[in-house]
GROMACS .gro file of C-alpha atoms in nm:
model
  372
    1MET     CA    1   2.311   1.057  -0.207
    2LYS     CA    2   2.664   1.095  -0.337
    3VAL     CA    3   2.678   1.354  -0.615
    4LEU     CA    4   2.968   1.529  -0.779
    5PHE     CA    5   2.904   1.891  -0.680
    6CYS     CA    6   3.064   2.156  -0.895
    7SER     CA    7   3.075   2.519  -0.802
    8ILE     CA    8   3.179   2.831  -0.989
    9PHE     CA    9   3.187   2.991  -0.649
   10THR     CA   10   3.422   3.280  -0.716
   11LEU     CA   11   3.326   3.353  -1.076
   12LEU     CA   12   3.199   3.700  -1.163
   13ILE     CA   13   2.952   3.687  -1.450
   14ALA     CA   14   3.091   3.828  -1.773
   15GLY     CA   15   2.972   4.181  -1.837
   16CYS     CA   16   2.925   4.267  -1.468
   17THR     CA   17   3.278   4.370  -1.383
   18THR     CA   18   3.169   4.731  -1.320
   19ALA     CA   19   2.916   4.621  -1.057
   20PRO     CA   20   2.984   4.657  -0.686
   21ASP     CA   21   3.210   4.390  -0.542
   22TYR     CA   22   3.043   4.096  -0.378
   23ASP     CA   23   3.243   3.854  -0.167
   24PRO     CA   24   3.074   3.564   0.012
   25GLU     CA   25   3.194   3.475   0.357
   26PRO     CA   26   3.512   3.260   0.354
   27ASP     CA   27   3.326   2.957   0.489
   28ALA     CA   28   3.021   3.001   0.265
   29ASN     CA   29   3.108   2.719   0.026
   30SER     CA   30   3.153   2.462   0.301
   31ARG     CA   31   2.832   2.576   0.472
   32ILE     CA   32   2.639   2.544   0.145
   33LEU     CA   33   2.777   2.194   0.093
   34ASN     CA   34   2.666   2.102   0.445
   35VAL     CA   35   2.310   2.218   0.367
   36ILE     CA   36   2.314   2.025   0.038
   37ASP     CA   37   2.418   1.709   0.221
   38GLU     CA   38   2.173   1.754   0.509
   39TYR     CA   39   1.868   1.814   0.288
   40ASP     CA   40   1.945   1.576  -0.003
   41VAL     CA   41   1.966   1.853  -0.261
   42GLY     CA   42   2.006   1.736  -0.619
   43THR     CA   43   2.056   2.078  -0.777
   44LEU     CA   44   2.114   2.430  -0.646
   45GLY     CA   45   2.147   2.761  -0.828
   46ILE     CA   46   2.229   3.096  -0.665
   47GLY     CA   47   2.238   3.449  -0.805
   48ILE     CA   48   2.322   3.772  -0.621
   49ILE     CA   49   2.218   4.116  -0.749
   50ARG     CA   50   2.375   4.444  -0.642
   51GLU     CA   51   2.269   4.789  -0.764
   52GLY     CA   52   2.066   4.637  -1.045
   53LYS     CA   53   2.339   4.406  -1.177
   54ILE     CA   54   2.401   4.033  -1.145
   55VAL     CA   55   2.735   4.019  -0.962
   56TRP     CA   56   2.773   3.657  -0.859
   57THR     CA   57   2.634   3.312  -0.941
   58ALA     CA   58   2.705   2.963  -0.819
   59TYR     CA   59   2.574   2.621  -0.926
   60TYR     CA   60   2.589   2.291  -0.743
   61GLY     CA   61   2.496   1.939  -0.843
   62GLU     CA   62   2.348   1.814  -1.167
   63GLN     CA   63   2.043   1.912  -1.373
   64SER     CA   64   2.003   1.545  -1.466
   65SER     CA   65   2.218   1.237  -1.426
   66GLY     CA   66   2.563   1.305  -1.569
   67PHE     CA   67   2.493   1.670  -1.664
   68PRO     CA   68   2.629   1.935  -1.424
   69ALA     CA   69   2.411   2.239  -1.352
   70GLY     CA   70   2.516   2.568  -1.506
   71SER     CA   71   2.405   2.910  -1.621
   72ASP     CA   72   2.145   2.778  -1.867
   73THR     CA   73   1.995   2.519  -1.630
   74MET     CA   74   1.618   2.567  -1.601
   75PHE     CA   75   1.468   2.494  -1.260
   76ASN     CA   76   1.101   2.430  -1.192
   77THR     CA   77   1.036   2.722  -0.957
   78ALA     CA   78   0.672   2.649  -0.868
   79SER     CA   79   0.481   2.959  -0.753
   80VAL     CA   80   0.757   3.199  -0.852
   81ASN     CA   81   0.553   3.190  -1.173
   82LYS     CA   82   0.294   3.417  -1.009
   83ALA     CA   83   0.532   3.713  -1.033
   84ILE     CA   84   0.567   3.655  -1.407
   85THR     CA   85   0.188   3.641  -1.448
   86ALA     CA   86   0.144   3.959  -1.244
   87GLU     CA   87   0.406   4.144  -1.446
   88THR     CA   88   0.227   4.036  -1.764
   89ALA     CA   89  -0.092   4.188  -1.624
   90LEU     CA   90   0.082   4.514  -1.532
   91ARG     CA   91   0.233   4.552  -1.877
   92LEU     CA   92  -0.097   4.485  -2.051
   93HIS     CA   93  -0.271   4.729  -1.816
   94ASP     CA   94  -0.010   4.997  -1.889
   95LYS     CA   95  -0.074   4.953  -2.262
   96GLY     CA   96  -0.448   4.985  -2.215
   97VAL     CA   97  -0.512   4.629  -2.332
   98ILE     CA   98  -0.677   4.536  -2.002
   99ASP     CA   99  -0.787   4.728  -1.696
  100LEU     CA  100  -0.694   4.595  -1.354
  101ASP     CA  101  -1.043   4.680  -1.229
  102GLU     CA  102  -1.256   4.549  -1.515
  103PRO     CA  103  -1.494   4.260  -1.437
  104ILE     CA  104  -1.355   3.941  -1.584
  105SER     CA  105  -1.703   3.786  -1.610
  106GLU     CA  106  -1.756   3.960  -1.943
  107PHE     CA  107  -1.497   3.723  -2.089
  108TYR     CA  108  -1.465   3.426  -1.854
  109ILE     CA  109  -1.664   3.262  -1.576
  110HIS     CA  110  -1.528   2.956  -1.399
  111PRO     CA  111  -1.798   2.687  -1.440
  112ASP     CA  112  -1.804   2.610  -1.066
  113LEU     CA  113  -1.889   2.974  -0.989
  114SER     CA  114  -2.162   3.030  -1.247
  115GLY     CA  115  -2.439   2.995  -0.989
  116ASP     CA  116  -2.288   3.246  -0.746
  117ASP     CA  117  -2.331   3.610  -0.846
  118ARG     CA  118  -2.016   3.703  -0.655
  119HIS     CA  119  -1.818   3.592  -0.961
  120LYS     CA  120  -1.927   3.924  -1.118
  121GLN     CA  121  -1.712   4.109  -0.863
  122LEU     CA  122  -1.388   3.943  -0.972
  123THR     CA  123  -1.129   4.167  -1.138
  124PRO     CA  124  -0.761   4.120  -1.227
  125ARG     CA  125  -0.660   4.328  -0.924
  126ILE     CA  126  -0.868   4.116  -0.686
  127LEU     CA  127  -0.744   3.786  -0.832
  128LEU     CA  128  -0.375   3.883  -0.843
  129SER     CA  129  -0.368   4.018  -0.487
  130HIS     CA  130  -0.526   3.704  -0.336
  131GLN     CA  131  -0.852   3.875  -0.240
  132ALA     CA  132  -1.085   3.656  -0.445
  133GLY     CA  133  -1.200   3.453  -0.144
  134PHE     CA  134  -1.088   3.109  -0.269
  135LEU     CA  135  -0.887   2.826  -0.126
  136ASN     CA  136  -0.563   2.756  -0.312
  137TRP     CA  137  -0.700   2.493  -0.555
  138PRO     CA  138  -1.037   2.320  -0.614
  139PHE     CA  139  -0.902   1.984  -0.492
  140GLU     CA  140  -0.884   2.134  -0.141
  141TYR     CA  141  -1.265   2.149  -0.125
  142GLU     CA  142  -1.447   1.839  -0.001
  143ASP     CA  143  -1.642   1.804  -0.326
  144GLY     CA  144  -1.352   1.912  -0.548
  145LYS     CA  145  -1.544   2.214  -0.674
  146LEU     CA  146  -1.432   2.575  -0.648
  147ALA     CA  147  -1.642   2.799  -0.423
  148PHE     CA  148  -1.610   3.125  -0.236
  149ILE     CA  149  -1.505   3.092   0.126
  150ASP     CA  150  -1.516   3.471   0.165
  151ASP     CA  151  -1.654   3.765  -0.028
  152PRO     CA  152  -1.424   3.906  -0.297
  153ALA     CA  153  -1.229   4.215  -0.186
  154SER     CA  154  -1.333   4.164   0.177
  155GLY     CA  155  -0.979   4.247   0.286
  156SER     CA  156  -0.903   3.892   0.394
  157TYR     CA  157  -0.591   3.727   0.254
  158HIS     CA  158  -0.652   3.386   0.094
  159TYR     CA  159  -0.353   3.270  -0.110
  160SER     CA  160  -0.494   3.111  -0.424
  161GLY     CA  161  -0.336   2.957  -0.731
  162ILE     CA  162  -0.676   2.906  -0.894
  163GLY     CA  163  -0.724   3.282  -0.884
  164PHE     CA  164  -0.422   3.321  -1.112
  165ARG     CA  165  -0.550   3.043  -1.336
  166ILE     CA  166  -0.884   3.223  -1.369
  167PHE     CA  167  -0.704   3.546  -1.458
  168ALA     CA  168  -0.508   3.363  -1.730
  169LYS     CA  169  -0.826   3.214  -1.876
  170PHE     CA  170  -0.975   3.564  -1.882
  171LEU     CA  171  -0.668   3.688  -2.074
  172GLU     CA  172  -0.696   3.406  -2.325
  173ALA     CA  173  -1.062   3.484  -2.388
  174LYS     CA  174  -1.011   3.859  -2.417
  175LEU     CA  175  -0.695   3.851  -2.630
  176GLY     CA  176  -0.775   3.539  -2.833
  177LYS     CA  177  -0.431   3.386  -2.771
  178PRO     CA  178  -0.295   3.099  -2.561
  179PHE     CA  179  -0.162   3.221  -2.227
  180PRO     CA  180   0.196   3.095  -2.287
  181GLN     CA  181   0.206   3.299  -2.608
  182ILE     CA  182   0.091   3.611  -2.423
  183VAL     CA  183   0.367   3.572  -2.163
  184GLU     CA  184   0.621   3.502  -2.435
  185GLU     CA  185   0.526   3.823  -2.616
  186GLU     CA  186   0.507   4.043  -2.307
  187ILE     CA  187   0.791   3.911  -2.089
  188PHE     CA  188   1.020   3.639  -2.219
  189ARG     CA  189   1.088   3.776  -2.567
  190PRO     CA  190   1.131   4.145  -2.477
  191LEU     CA  191   1.371   4.053  -2.196
  192ASP     CA  192   1.555   3.794  -2.407
  193MET     CA  193   1.473   3.523  -2.151
  194GLN     CA  194   1.572   3.228  -2.368
  195ASN     CA  195   1.575   2.985  -2.076
  196ALA     CA  196   1.221   3.039  -1.951
  197THR     CA  197   0.881   2.882  -2.016
  198ASN     CA  198   0.552   2.817  -1.836
  199SER     CA  199   0.462   2.535  -2.075
  200HIS     CA  200   0.520   2.169  -1.993
  201ASP     CA  201   0.511   2.090  -2.364
  202LYS     CA  202   0.803   2.322  -2.434
  203ALA     CA  203   0.994   2.212  -2.124
  204SER     CA  204   0.959   1.847  -2.221
  205LYS     CA  205   1.156   1.912  -2.541
  206LEU     CA  206   1.452   2.080  -2.367
  207GLU     CA  207   1.765   1.909  -2.237
  208ASN     CA  208   1.858   2.174  -1.981
  209VAL     CA  209   1.552   2.135  -1.753
  210VAL     CA  210   1.616   2.002  -1.402
  211ILE     CA  211   1.478   1.654  -1.336
  212PRO     CA  212   1.301   1.630  -0.997
  213VAL     CA  213   1.453   1.424  -0.718
  214ASP     CA  214   1.297   1.192  -0.461
  215ASP     CA  215   1.326   1.216  -0.082
  216SER     CA  216   1.679   1.073  -0.092
  217GLY     CA  217   1.796   1.324  -0.352
  218ALA     CA  218   1.809   1.072  -0.638
  219PHE     CA  219   1.671   1.176  -0.976
  220ARG     CA  220   1.323   1.037  -1.035
  221SER     CA  221   1.312   0.790  -1.323
  222ASP     CA  222   0.931   0.803  -1.334
  223TYR     CA  223   0.897   1.179  -1.389
  224GLU     CA  224   0.688   1.286  -1.688
  225PHE     CA  225   0.590   1.631  -1.808
  226GLU     CA  226   0.216   1.695  -1.832
  227GLN     CA  227   0.102   1.708  -2.192
  228ASP     CA  228  -0.090   2.015  -2.311
  229TYR     CA  229  -0.040   2.181  -1.972
  230TRP     CA  230   0.063   2.532  -1.882
  231SER     CA  231   0.028   2.728  -1.562
  232ALA     CA  232  -0.011   3.090  -1.455
  233ALA     CA  233   0.044   3.006  -1.088
  234ASP     CA  234   0.294   2.722  -1.080
  235ASP     CA  235   0.562   2.539  -1.280
  236LEU     CA  236   0.773   2.822  -1.419
  237PHE     CA  237   1.083   2.665  -1.574
  238VAL     CA  238   1.357   2.927  -1.571
  239SER     CA  239   1.730   2.970  -1.521
  240VAL     CA  240   1.877   3.166  -1.231
  241GLU     CA  241   2.021   3.430  -1.461
  242ASP     CA  242   1.702   3.476  -1.664
  243TYR     CA  243   1.495   3.521  -1.350
  244ALA     CA  244   1.750   3.769  -1.214
  245LYS     CA  245   1.718   3.950  -1.547
  246PHE     CA  246   1.341   3.957  -1.496
  247LEU     CA  247   1.377   4.103  -1.145
  248ILE     CA  248   1.613   4.374  -1.261
  249SER     CA  249   1.398   4.468  -1.558
  250SER     CA  250   1.079   4.477  -1.353
  251PHE     CA  251   1.215   4.718  -1.098
  252GLU     CA  252   1.482   4.914  -1.283
  253SER     CA  253   1.352   4.969  -1.636
  254ASP     CA  254   1.115   5.244  -1.739
  255ALA     CA  255   0.908   5.004  -1.949
  256LEU     CA  256   0.608   5.085  -1.729
  257SER     CA  257   0.467   5.423  -1.633
  258GLN     CA  258   0.544   5.553  -1.287
  259GLY     CA  259   0.185   5.503  -1.176
  260VAL     CA  260   0.186   5.135  -1.267
  261ARG     CA  261   0.526   5.088  -1.103
  262GLU     CA  262   0.371   5.229  -0.786
  263GLU     CA  263   0.088   4.976  -0.821
  264ARG     CA  264   0.346   4.696  -0.813
  265ILE     CA  265   0.494   4.794  -0.477
  266SER     CA  266   0.172   4.902  -0.302
  267VAL     CA  267   0.020   4.661  -0.051
  268ILE     CA  268  -0.341   4.575  -0.130
  269THR     CA  269  -0.399   4.280   0.103
  270ASP     CA  270  -0.271   4.286   0.460
  271MET     CA  271  -0.114   3.962   0.584
  272SER     CA  272  -0.038   4.045   0.946
  273THR     CA  273  -0.337   3.858   1.091
  274ASN     CA  274  -0.333   3.565   0.848
  275PRO     CA  275  -0.296   3.236   1.045
  276ILE     CA  276   0.016   3.136   0.850
  277TRP     CA  277   0.183   3.475   0.814
  278GLU     CA  278   0.071   3.641   1.139
  279CYS     CA  279   0.304   3.878   1.323
  280GLY     CA  280   0.329   3.978   1.684
  281PRO     CA  281   0.499   3.876   2.010
  282GLU     CA  282   0.411   3.509   1.957
  283ALA     CA  283   0.554   3.508   1.603
  284VAL     CA  284   0.760   3.778   1.432
  285ASP     CA  285   0.815   4.094   1.631
  286PRO     CA  286   0.844   4.361   1.508
  287CYS     CA  287   0.621   4.289   1.212
  288PRO     CA  288   0.736   4.420   0.874
  289GLU     CA  289   0.575   4.750   0.781
  290PRO     CA  290   0.419   4.750   0.529
  291TYR     CA  291   0.342   4.380   0.529
  292GLY     CA  292   0.118   4.223   0.271
  293HIS     CA  293   0.054   4.145  -0.092
  294SER     CA  294   0.051   4.376  -0.391
  295ILE     CA  295  -0.039   4.271  -0.745
  296GLY     CA  296   0.155   3.946  -0.758
  297TRP     CA  297   0.425   4.026  -0.502
  298PHE     CA  298   0.483   3.981  -0.131
  299VAL     CA  299   0.586   4.319   0.013
  300PHE     CA  300   0.786   4.342   0.336
  301GLY     CA  301   0.908   4.674   0.475
  302HIS     CA  302   1.194   4.722   0.723
  303GLU     CA  303   1.322   5.059   0.840
  304GLY     CA  304   1.183   5.235   0.535
  305THR     CA  305   1.319   4.986   0.280
  306LEU     CA  306   1.092   4.755   0.085
  307THR     CA  307   1.168   4.398  -0.018
  308LEU     CA  308   0.946   4.249  -0.288
  309HIS     CA  309   0.967   3.878  -0.340
  310HIS     CA  310   0.792   3.560  -0.440
  311GLY     CA  311   0.874   3.207  -0.342
  312GLY     CA  312   0.775   2.864  -0.461
  313ASN     CA  313   0.741   2.530  -0.287
  314ASP     CA  314   0.618   2.211  -0.447
  315ARG     CA  315   0.701   1.843  -0.497
  316SER     CA  316   1.075   1.883  -0.564
  317GLU     CA  317   1.090   2.258  -0.588
  318GLY     CA  318   1.198   2.534  -0.355
  319ALA     CA  319   1.263   2.883  -0.487
  320ILE     CA  320   1.282   3.251  -0.399
  321GLY     CA  321   1.344   3.566  -0.597
  322TYR     CA  322   1.367   3.895  -0.403
  323TYR     CA  323   1.450   4.257  -0.480
  324LYS     CA  324   1.487   4.590  -0.299
  325PRO     CA  325   1.368   4.866  -0.536
  326GLU     CA  326   1.543   5.144  -0.338
  327THR     CA  327   1.889   4.985  -0.360
  328GLY     CA  328   1.871   4.751  -0.659
  329ASP     CA  329   1.990   4.462  -0.441
  330GLY     CA  330   1.836   4.118  -0.455
  331GLY     CA  331   1.886   3.748  -0.499
  332VAL     CA  332   1.766   3.428  -0.664
  333ILE     CA  333   1.785   3.086  -0.496
  334PHE     CA  334   1.653   2.780  -0.682
  335VAL     CA  335   1.658   2.437  -0.518
  336ASN     CA  336   1.582   2.088  -0.650
  337SER     CA  337   1.493   1.897  -0.333
  338THR     CA  338   1.178   1.765  -0.168
  339LYS     CA  339   1.289   1.974   0.133
  340GLY     CA  340   1.348   2.286  -0.074
  341VAL     CA  341   1.130   2.511   0.140
  342MET     CA  342   1.373   2.451   0.428
  343VAL     CA  343   1.682   2.488   0.208
  344TRP     CA  344   1.651   2.824   0.037
  345PRO     CA  345   1.616   3.030   0.360
  346LYS     CA  346   1.936   2.868   0.489
  347ILE     CA  347   2.115   2.954   0.163
  348VAL     CA  348   2.001   3.316   0.186
  349ASP     CA  349   2.137   3.326   0.540
  350ILE     CA  350   2.474   3.215   0.405
  351VAL     CA  351   2.512   3.422   0.088
  352ASP     CA  352   2.301   3.731   0.171
  353PRO     CA  353   2.273   3.739   0.551
  354GLU     CA  354   2.144   4.096   0.592
  355GLN     CA  355   1.796   4.018   0.460
  356ASP     CA  356   1.537   4.115   0.724
  357PHE     CA  357   1.249   3.937   0.548
  358GLN     CA  358   1.409   3.608   0.653
  359ASP     CA  359   1.264   3.636   1.005
  360VAL     CA  360   0.914   3.579   0.868
  361PHE     CA  361   1.011   3.272   0.665
  362HIS     CA  362   1.210   3.112   0.945
  363ASP     CA  363   0.906   3.152   1.170
  364VAL     CA  364   0.670   2.998   0.912
  365ILE     CA  365   0.907   2.704   0.863
  366ARG     CA  366   0.934   2.649   1.239
  367LYS     CA  367   0.556   2.640   1.269
  368TYR     CA  368   0.452   2.448   0.961
  369PHE     CA  369   0.739   2.240   0.826
  370SER     CA  370   0.924   1.955   0.991
  371GLU     CA  371   1.298   1.983   1.029
  372GLY     CA  372   1.320   1.608   1.069
   0.00000   0.00000   0.00000
């Protein structure tokens, strides 16, 4: 696909002039354009964070036909939404509104689980650390009904979007508010994230939301937002700069007590023996340490430094947001392409090449995604 790509490649964001200098490699722009061409990317947004400040952004392509991407462009970032949901839980827990270890069954029981007493063991902590014992979504079961494939809190890692959906339904029942309103009140409004929503209804009324592309990179003319739909696990519409703002606030502000901040970075569920994420001589060696999932975040450790991140991969969505709490360094890469999961790791290699967590993702892509 031939697209007019525009880049603000050397522009420092206004207000960040006191931040540490960041200079991409001299050939970075041409390498990015090569990736865009190879993987039929319709839209690309990049943000680099240094010492808790956004120091550099770049935008390529269009958000929709005839409208170049820019700082207010809202990408569908798929499962990156899980970090927003988890942060909402942490803030409500810190205020005493919910407890991470309270049984959710007092307020919500998924109808498919009502006949299995193990639903009584489910808590926010278990759901948000992928220890509930579910597959990702009910449609992955032969009969289309949710069921336990493992006991809750057994220690096994089972990545599950439906677990986050169940947590959100629990919040709605306990607080008596729609989930999008809760997130708006706890995250988007306090952080002044004006270009962020988890509601398809709201996104459908905005002109700055990226339109998905097909396999050739052309904008889909048949795309429609889902009416009356919101998600706690998927479909976060957000700009690069607003998500960078979220990362910085989550890890740098004192909005949460120290104990709850420690909860965020502490591994609950080990991933080293998971079939997809396994480490060792046949995969990634050495394995990150620690290596697993906290409440809502992937946690990778290298030489005493933690990287917390969450990615997203869906129909025309590839995204990653990552942050190092010890240094305040991080990045945001949002991609509009059906091959987005293969694109964003290559972009990180170009604009932020010192990221050790990349070894894991490159291995997963080699094993599970076609480069053809």
